[in-house]
Short mmCIF file of N, CA and C in Angstrom, two decimals:
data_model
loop_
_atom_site.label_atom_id
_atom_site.label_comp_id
_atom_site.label_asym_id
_atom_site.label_seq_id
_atom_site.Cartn_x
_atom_site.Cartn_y
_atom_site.Cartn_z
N UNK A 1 -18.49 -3.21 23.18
CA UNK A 1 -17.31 -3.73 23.85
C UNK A 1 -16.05 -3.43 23.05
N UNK A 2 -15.93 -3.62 21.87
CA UNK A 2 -14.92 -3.53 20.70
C UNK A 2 -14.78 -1.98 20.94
N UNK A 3 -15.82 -0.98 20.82
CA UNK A 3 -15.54 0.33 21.20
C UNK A 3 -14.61 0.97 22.51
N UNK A 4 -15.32 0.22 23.10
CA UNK A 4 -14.61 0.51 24.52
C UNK A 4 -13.54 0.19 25.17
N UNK A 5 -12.72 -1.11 24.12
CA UNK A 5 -11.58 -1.80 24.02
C UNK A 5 -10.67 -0.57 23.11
N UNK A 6 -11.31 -0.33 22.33
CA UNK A 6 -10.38 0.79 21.14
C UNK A 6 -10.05 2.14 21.85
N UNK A 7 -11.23 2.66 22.40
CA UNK A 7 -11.11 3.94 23.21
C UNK A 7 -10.19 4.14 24.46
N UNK A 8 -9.92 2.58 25.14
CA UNK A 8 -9.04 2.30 25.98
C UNK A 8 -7.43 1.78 25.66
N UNK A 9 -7.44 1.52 24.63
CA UNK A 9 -6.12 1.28 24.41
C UNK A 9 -5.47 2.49 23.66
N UNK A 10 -5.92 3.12 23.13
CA UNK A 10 -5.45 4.26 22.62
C UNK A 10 -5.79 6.04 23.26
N UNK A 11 -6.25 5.59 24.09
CA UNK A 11 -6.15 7.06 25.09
C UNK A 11 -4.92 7.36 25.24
N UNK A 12 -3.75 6.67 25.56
CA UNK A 12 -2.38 7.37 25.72
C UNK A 12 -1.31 7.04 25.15
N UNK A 13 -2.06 6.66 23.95
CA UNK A 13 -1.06 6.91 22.47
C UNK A 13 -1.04 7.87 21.91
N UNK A 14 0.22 8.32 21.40
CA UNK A 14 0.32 9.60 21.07
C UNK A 14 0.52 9.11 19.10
N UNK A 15 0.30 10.11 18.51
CA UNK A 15 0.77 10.26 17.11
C UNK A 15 2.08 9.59 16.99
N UNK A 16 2.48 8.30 16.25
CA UNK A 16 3.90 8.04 15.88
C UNK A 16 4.38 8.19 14.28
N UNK A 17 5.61 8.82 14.75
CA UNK A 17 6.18 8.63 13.44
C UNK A 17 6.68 7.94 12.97
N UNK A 18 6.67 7.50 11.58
CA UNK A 18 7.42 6.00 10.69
C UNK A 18 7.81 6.32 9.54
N UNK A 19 8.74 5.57 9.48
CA UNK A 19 9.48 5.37 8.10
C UNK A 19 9.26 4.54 7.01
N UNK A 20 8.55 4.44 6.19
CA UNK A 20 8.06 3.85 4.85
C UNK A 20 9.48 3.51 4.29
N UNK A 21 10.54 2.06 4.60
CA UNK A 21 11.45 1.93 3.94
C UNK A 21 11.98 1.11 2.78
N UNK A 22 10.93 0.58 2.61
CA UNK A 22 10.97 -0.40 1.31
C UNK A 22 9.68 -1.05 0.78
N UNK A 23 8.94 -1.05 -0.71
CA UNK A 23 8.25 -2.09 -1.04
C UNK A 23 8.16 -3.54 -0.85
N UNK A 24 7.32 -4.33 -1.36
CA UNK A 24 6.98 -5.75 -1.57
C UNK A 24 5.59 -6.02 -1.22
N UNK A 25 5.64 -7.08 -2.89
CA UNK A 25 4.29 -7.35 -3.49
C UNK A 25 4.03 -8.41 -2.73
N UNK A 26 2.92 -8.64 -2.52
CA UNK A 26 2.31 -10.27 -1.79
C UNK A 26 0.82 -10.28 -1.94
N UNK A 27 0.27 -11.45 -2.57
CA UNK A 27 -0.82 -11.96 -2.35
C UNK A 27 -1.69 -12.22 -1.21
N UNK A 28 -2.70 -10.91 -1.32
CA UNK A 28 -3.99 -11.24 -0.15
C UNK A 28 -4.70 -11.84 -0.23
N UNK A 29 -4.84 -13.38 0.54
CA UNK A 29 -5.33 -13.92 0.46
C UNK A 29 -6.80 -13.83 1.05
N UNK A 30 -7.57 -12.89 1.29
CA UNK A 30 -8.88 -12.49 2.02
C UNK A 30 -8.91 -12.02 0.92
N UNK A 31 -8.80 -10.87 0.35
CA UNK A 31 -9.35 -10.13 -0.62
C UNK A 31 -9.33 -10.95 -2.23
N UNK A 32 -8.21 -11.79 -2.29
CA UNK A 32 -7.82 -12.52 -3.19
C UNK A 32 -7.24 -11.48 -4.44
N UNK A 33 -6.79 -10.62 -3.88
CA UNK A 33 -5.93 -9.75 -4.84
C UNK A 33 -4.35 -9.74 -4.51
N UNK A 34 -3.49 -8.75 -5.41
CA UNK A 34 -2.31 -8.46 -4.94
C UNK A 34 -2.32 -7.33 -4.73
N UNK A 35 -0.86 -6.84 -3.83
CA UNK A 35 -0.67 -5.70 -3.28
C UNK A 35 0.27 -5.08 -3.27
N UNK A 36 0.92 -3.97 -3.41
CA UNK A 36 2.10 -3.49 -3.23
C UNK A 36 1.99 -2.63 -2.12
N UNK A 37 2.44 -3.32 -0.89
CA UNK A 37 2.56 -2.61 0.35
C UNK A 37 4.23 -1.67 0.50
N UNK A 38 4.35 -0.75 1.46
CA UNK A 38 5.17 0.00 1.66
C UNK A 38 5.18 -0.47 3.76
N UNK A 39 6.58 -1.04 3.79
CA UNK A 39 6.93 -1.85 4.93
C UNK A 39 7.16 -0.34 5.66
N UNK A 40 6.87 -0.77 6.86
CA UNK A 40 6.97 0.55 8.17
C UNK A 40 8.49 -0.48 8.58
N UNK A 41 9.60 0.81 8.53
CA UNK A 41 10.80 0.45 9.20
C UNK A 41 11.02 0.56 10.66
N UNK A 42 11.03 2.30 10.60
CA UNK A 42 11.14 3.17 12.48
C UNK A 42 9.64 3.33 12.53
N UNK A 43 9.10 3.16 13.26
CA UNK A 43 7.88 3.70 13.82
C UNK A 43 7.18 1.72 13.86
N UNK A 44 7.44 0.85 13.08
CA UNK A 44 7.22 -0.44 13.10
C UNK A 44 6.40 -1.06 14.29
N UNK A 45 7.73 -0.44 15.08
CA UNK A 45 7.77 -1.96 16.56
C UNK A 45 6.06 -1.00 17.32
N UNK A 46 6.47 0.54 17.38
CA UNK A 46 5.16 1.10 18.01
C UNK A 46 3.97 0.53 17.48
N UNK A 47 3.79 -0.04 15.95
CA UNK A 47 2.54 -0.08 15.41
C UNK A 47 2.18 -1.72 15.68
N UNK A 48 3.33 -2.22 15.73
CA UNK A 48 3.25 -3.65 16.28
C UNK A 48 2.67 -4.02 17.74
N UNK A 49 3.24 -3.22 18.26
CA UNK A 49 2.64 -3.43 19.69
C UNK A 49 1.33 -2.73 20.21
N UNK A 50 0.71 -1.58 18.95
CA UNK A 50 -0.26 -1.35 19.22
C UNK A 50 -1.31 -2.38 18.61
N UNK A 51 -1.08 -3.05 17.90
CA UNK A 51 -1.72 -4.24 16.93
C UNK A 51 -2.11 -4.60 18.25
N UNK A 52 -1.19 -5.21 18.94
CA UNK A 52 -1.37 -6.14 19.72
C UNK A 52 -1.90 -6.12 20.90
N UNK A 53 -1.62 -4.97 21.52
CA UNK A 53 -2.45 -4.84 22.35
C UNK A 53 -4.55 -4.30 22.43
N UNK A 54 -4.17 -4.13 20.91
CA UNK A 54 -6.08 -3.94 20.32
C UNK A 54 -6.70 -5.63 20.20
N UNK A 55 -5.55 -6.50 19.27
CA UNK A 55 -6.25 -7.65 19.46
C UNK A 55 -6.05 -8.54 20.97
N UNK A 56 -5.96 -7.82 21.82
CA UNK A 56 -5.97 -8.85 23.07
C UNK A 56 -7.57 -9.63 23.59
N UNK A 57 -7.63 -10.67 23.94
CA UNK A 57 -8.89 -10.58 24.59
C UNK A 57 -9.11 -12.04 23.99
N UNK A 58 -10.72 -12.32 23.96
CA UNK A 58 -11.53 -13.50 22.82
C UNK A 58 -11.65 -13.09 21.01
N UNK A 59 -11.36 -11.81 21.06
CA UNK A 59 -11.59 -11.42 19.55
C UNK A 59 -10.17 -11.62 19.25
N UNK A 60 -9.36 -11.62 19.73
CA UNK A 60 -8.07 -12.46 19.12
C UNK A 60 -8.23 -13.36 18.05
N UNK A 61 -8.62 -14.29 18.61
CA UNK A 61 -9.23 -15.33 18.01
C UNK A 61 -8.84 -15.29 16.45
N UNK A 62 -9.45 -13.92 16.02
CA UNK A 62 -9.92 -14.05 14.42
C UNK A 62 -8.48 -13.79 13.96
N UNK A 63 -7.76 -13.28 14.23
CA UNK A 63 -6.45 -13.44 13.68
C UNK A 63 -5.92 -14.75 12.92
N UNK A 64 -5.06 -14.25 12.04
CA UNK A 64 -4.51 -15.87 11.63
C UNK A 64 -2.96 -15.92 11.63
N UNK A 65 -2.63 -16.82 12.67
CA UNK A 65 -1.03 -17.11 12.72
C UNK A 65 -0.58 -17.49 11.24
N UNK A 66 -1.28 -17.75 10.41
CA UNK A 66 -0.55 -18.18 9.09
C UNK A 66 -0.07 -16.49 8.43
N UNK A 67 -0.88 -15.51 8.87
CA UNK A 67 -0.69 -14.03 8.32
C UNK A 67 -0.66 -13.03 9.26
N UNK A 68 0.79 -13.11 9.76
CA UNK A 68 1.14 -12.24 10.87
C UNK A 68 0.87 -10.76 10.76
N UNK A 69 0.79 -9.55 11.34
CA UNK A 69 0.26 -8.54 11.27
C UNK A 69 2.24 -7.69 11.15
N UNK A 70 2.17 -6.75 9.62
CA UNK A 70 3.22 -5.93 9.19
C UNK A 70 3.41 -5.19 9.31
N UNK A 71 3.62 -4.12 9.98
CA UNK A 71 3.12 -2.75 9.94
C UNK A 71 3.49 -2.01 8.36
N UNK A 72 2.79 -1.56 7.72
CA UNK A 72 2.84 -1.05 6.12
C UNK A 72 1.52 -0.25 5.70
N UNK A 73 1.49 0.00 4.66
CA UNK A 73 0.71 1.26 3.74
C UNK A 73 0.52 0.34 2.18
N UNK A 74 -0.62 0.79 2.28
CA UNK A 74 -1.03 -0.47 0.64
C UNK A 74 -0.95 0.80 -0.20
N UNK A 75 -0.10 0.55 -1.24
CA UNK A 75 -0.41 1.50 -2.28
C UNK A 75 -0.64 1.31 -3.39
N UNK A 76 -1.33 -0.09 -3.19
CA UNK A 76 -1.51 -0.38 -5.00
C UNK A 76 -2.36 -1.77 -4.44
N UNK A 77 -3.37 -2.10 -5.23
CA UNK A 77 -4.55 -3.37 -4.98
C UNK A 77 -4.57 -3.77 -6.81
N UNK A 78 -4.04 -4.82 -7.23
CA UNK A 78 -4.34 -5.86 -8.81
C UNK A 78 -5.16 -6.76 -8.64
N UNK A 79 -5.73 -7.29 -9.39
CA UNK A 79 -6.16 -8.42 -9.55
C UNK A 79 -5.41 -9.89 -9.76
N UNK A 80 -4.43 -9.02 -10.92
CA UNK A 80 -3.70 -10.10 -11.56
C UNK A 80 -2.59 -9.80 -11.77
N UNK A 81 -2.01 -10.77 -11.11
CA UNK A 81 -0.19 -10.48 -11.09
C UNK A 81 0.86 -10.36 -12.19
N UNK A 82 0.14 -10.35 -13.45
CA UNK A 82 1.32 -9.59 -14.83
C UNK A 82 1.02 -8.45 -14.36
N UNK A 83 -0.43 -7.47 -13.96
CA UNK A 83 -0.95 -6.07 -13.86
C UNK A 83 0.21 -5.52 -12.85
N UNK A 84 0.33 -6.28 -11.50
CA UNK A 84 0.97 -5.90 -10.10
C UNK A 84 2.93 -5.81 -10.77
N UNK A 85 3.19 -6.84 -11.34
CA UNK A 85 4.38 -6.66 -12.06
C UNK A 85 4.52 -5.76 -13.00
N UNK A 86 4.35 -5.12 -13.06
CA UNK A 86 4.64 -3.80 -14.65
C UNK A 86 4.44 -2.52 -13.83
N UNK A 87 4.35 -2.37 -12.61
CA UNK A 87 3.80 -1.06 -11.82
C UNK A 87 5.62 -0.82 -11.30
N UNK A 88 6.02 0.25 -11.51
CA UNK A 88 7.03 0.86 -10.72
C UNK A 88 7.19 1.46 -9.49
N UNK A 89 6.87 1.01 -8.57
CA UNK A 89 6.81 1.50 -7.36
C UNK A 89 7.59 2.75 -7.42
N UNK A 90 8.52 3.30 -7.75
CA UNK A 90 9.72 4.46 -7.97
C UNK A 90 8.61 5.63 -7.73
N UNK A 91 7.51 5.52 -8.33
CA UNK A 91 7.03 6.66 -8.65
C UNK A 91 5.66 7.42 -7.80
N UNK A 92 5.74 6.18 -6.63
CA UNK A 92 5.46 7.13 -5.12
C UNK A 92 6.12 7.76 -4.47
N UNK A 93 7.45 7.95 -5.05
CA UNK A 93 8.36 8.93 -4.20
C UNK A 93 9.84 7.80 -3.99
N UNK A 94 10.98 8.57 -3.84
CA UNK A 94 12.39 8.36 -3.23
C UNK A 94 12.00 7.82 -1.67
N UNK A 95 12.83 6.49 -1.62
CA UNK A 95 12.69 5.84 -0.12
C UNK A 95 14.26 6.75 0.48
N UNK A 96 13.99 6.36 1.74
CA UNK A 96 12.63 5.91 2.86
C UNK A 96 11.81 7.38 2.66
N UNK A 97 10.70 6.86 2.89
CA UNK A 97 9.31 8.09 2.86
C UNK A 97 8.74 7.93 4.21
N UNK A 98 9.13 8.96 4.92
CA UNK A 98 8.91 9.42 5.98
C UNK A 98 6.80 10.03 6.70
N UNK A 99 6.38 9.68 7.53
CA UNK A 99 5.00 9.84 7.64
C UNK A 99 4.83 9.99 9.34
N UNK A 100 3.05 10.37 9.57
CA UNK A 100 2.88 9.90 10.87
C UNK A 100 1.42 9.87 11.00
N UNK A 101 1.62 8.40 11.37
CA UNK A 101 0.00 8.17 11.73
C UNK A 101 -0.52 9.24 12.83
N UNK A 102 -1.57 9.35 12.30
CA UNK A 102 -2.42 10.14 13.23
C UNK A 102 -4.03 9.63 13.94
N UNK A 103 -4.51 8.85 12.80
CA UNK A 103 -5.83 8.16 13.58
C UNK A 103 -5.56 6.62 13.17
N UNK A 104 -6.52 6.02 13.43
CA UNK A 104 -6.49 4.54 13.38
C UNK A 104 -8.16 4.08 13.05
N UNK A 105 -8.10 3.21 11.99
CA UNK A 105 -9.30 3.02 10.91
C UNK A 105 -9.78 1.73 11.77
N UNK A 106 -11.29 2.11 12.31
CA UNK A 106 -11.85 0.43 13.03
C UNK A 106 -12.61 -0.04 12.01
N UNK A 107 -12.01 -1.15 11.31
CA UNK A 107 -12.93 -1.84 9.97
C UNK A 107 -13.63 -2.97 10.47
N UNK A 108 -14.36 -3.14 9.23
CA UNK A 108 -14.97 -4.83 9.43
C UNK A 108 -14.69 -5.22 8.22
N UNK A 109 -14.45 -6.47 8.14
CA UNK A 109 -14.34 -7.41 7.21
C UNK A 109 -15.93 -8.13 7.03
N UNK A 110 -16.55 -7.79 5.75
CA UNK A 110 -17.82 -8.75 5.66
C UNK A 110 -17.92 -8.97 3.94
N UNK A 111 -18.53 -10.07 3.66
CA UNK A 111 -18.26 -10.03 2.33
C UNK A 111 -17.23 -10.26 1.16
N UNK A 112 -16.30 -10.38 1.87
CA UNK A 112 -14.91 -9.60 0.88
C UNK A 112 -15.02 -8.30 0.63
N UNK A 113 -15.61 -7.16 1.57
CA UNK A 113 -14.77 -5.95 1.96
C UNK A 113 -14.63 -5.69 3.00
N UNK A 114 -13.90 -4.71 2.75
CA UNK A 114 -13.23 -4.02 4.10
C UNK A 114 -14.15 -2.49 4.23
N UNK A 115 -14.61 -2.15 5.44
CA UNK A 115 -15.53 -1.13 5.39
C UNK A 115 -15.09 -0.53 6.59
N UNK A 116 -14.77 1.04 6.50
CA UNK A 116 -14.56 1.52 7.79
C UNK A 116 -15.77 1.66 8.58
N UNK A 117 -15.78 1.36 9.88
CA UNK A 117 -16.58 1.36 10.49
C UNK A 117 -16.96 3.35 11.66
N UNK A 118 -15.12 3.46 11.92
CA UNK A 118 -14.76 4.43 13.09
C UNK A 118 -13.66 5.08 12.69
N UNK A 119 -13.32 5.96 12.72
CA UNK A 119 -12.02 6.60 12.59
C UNK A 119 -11.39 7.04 13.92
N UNK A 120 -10.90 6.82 14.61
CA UNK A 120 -10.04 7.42 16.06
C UNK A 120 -9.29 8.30 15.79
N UNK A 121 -8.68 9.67 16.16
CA UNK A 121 -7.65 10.38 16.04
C UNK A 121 -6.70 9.76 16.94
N UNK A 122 -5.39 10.30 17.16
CA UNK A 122 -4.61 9.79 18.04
C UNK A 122 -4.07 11.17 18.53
N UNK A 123 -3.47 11.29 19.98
CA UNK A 123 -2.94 12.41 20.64
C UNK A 123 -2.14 13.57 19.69
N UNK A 124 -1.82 14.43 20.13
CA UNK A 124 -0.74 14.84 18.92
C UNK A 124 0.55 15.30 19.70
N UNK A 125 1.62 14.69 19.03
CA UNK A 125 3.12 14.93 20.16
C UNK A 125 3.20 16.06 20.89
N UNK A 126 2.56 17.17 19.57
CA UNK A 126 2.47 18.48 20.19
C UNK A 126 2.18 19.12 21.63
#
């Protein structure tokens, strides 16, 4: 069902492009690590509304209104937050850093990991 939900919402999505325009660190609270994510500026609202229309349904559910969905790029996983503080973000590159999704990762959460399950491509603008 989850397959057939994924295969249907993304048939006529095409490849979007986004803008990587700023860092910030925050504590994951599932994984119980920290993170230095890279915030999606332009391309955002597309990845937002594709969020949303994947979690529609009863599997909604598992979402948590306390941890709204960001659109971003993890580029760094600590343990411990002196480690996550001493990292210079500078040195993934000059912002904004420009990208474009092309597939979309179907994970599961079990355990405390994250495991890809599917990889989807997405259309290409081309």
């Amino acid at each position: 069902a989850v397959y057939r939900l994924v295969d249907m919402v993304l048939r006529p999505i095409r490849t979007v492009p986004v803008v990587f325009d700023r860092p910030v660190t925050e504590f994951d609270p599932f994984e119980k690590t920290y993170k230095i994510f890279l915030l999606c500026g332009e391309g955002g609202t597309a990845l937002t509304s594709l969020h949303t229309r994947l979690y529609e349904g009863s599997h909604g559910a598992e979402l948590s209104p306390a941890h709204p969905f960001k659109p971003h790029m993890t580029i760094g996983t600590y343990r411990d937050k002196a480690e996550v503080d001493q990292v210079d973000v500078s040195a993934v590159g000059r912002f904004p850093i420009k990208g474009l999704v092309s597939s979309l990762e179907l994970v599961r959460w079990n355990g405390g990991q994250l495991t890809t399950i599917r990889s989807v491509p997405l259309a290409s603008l081309a």
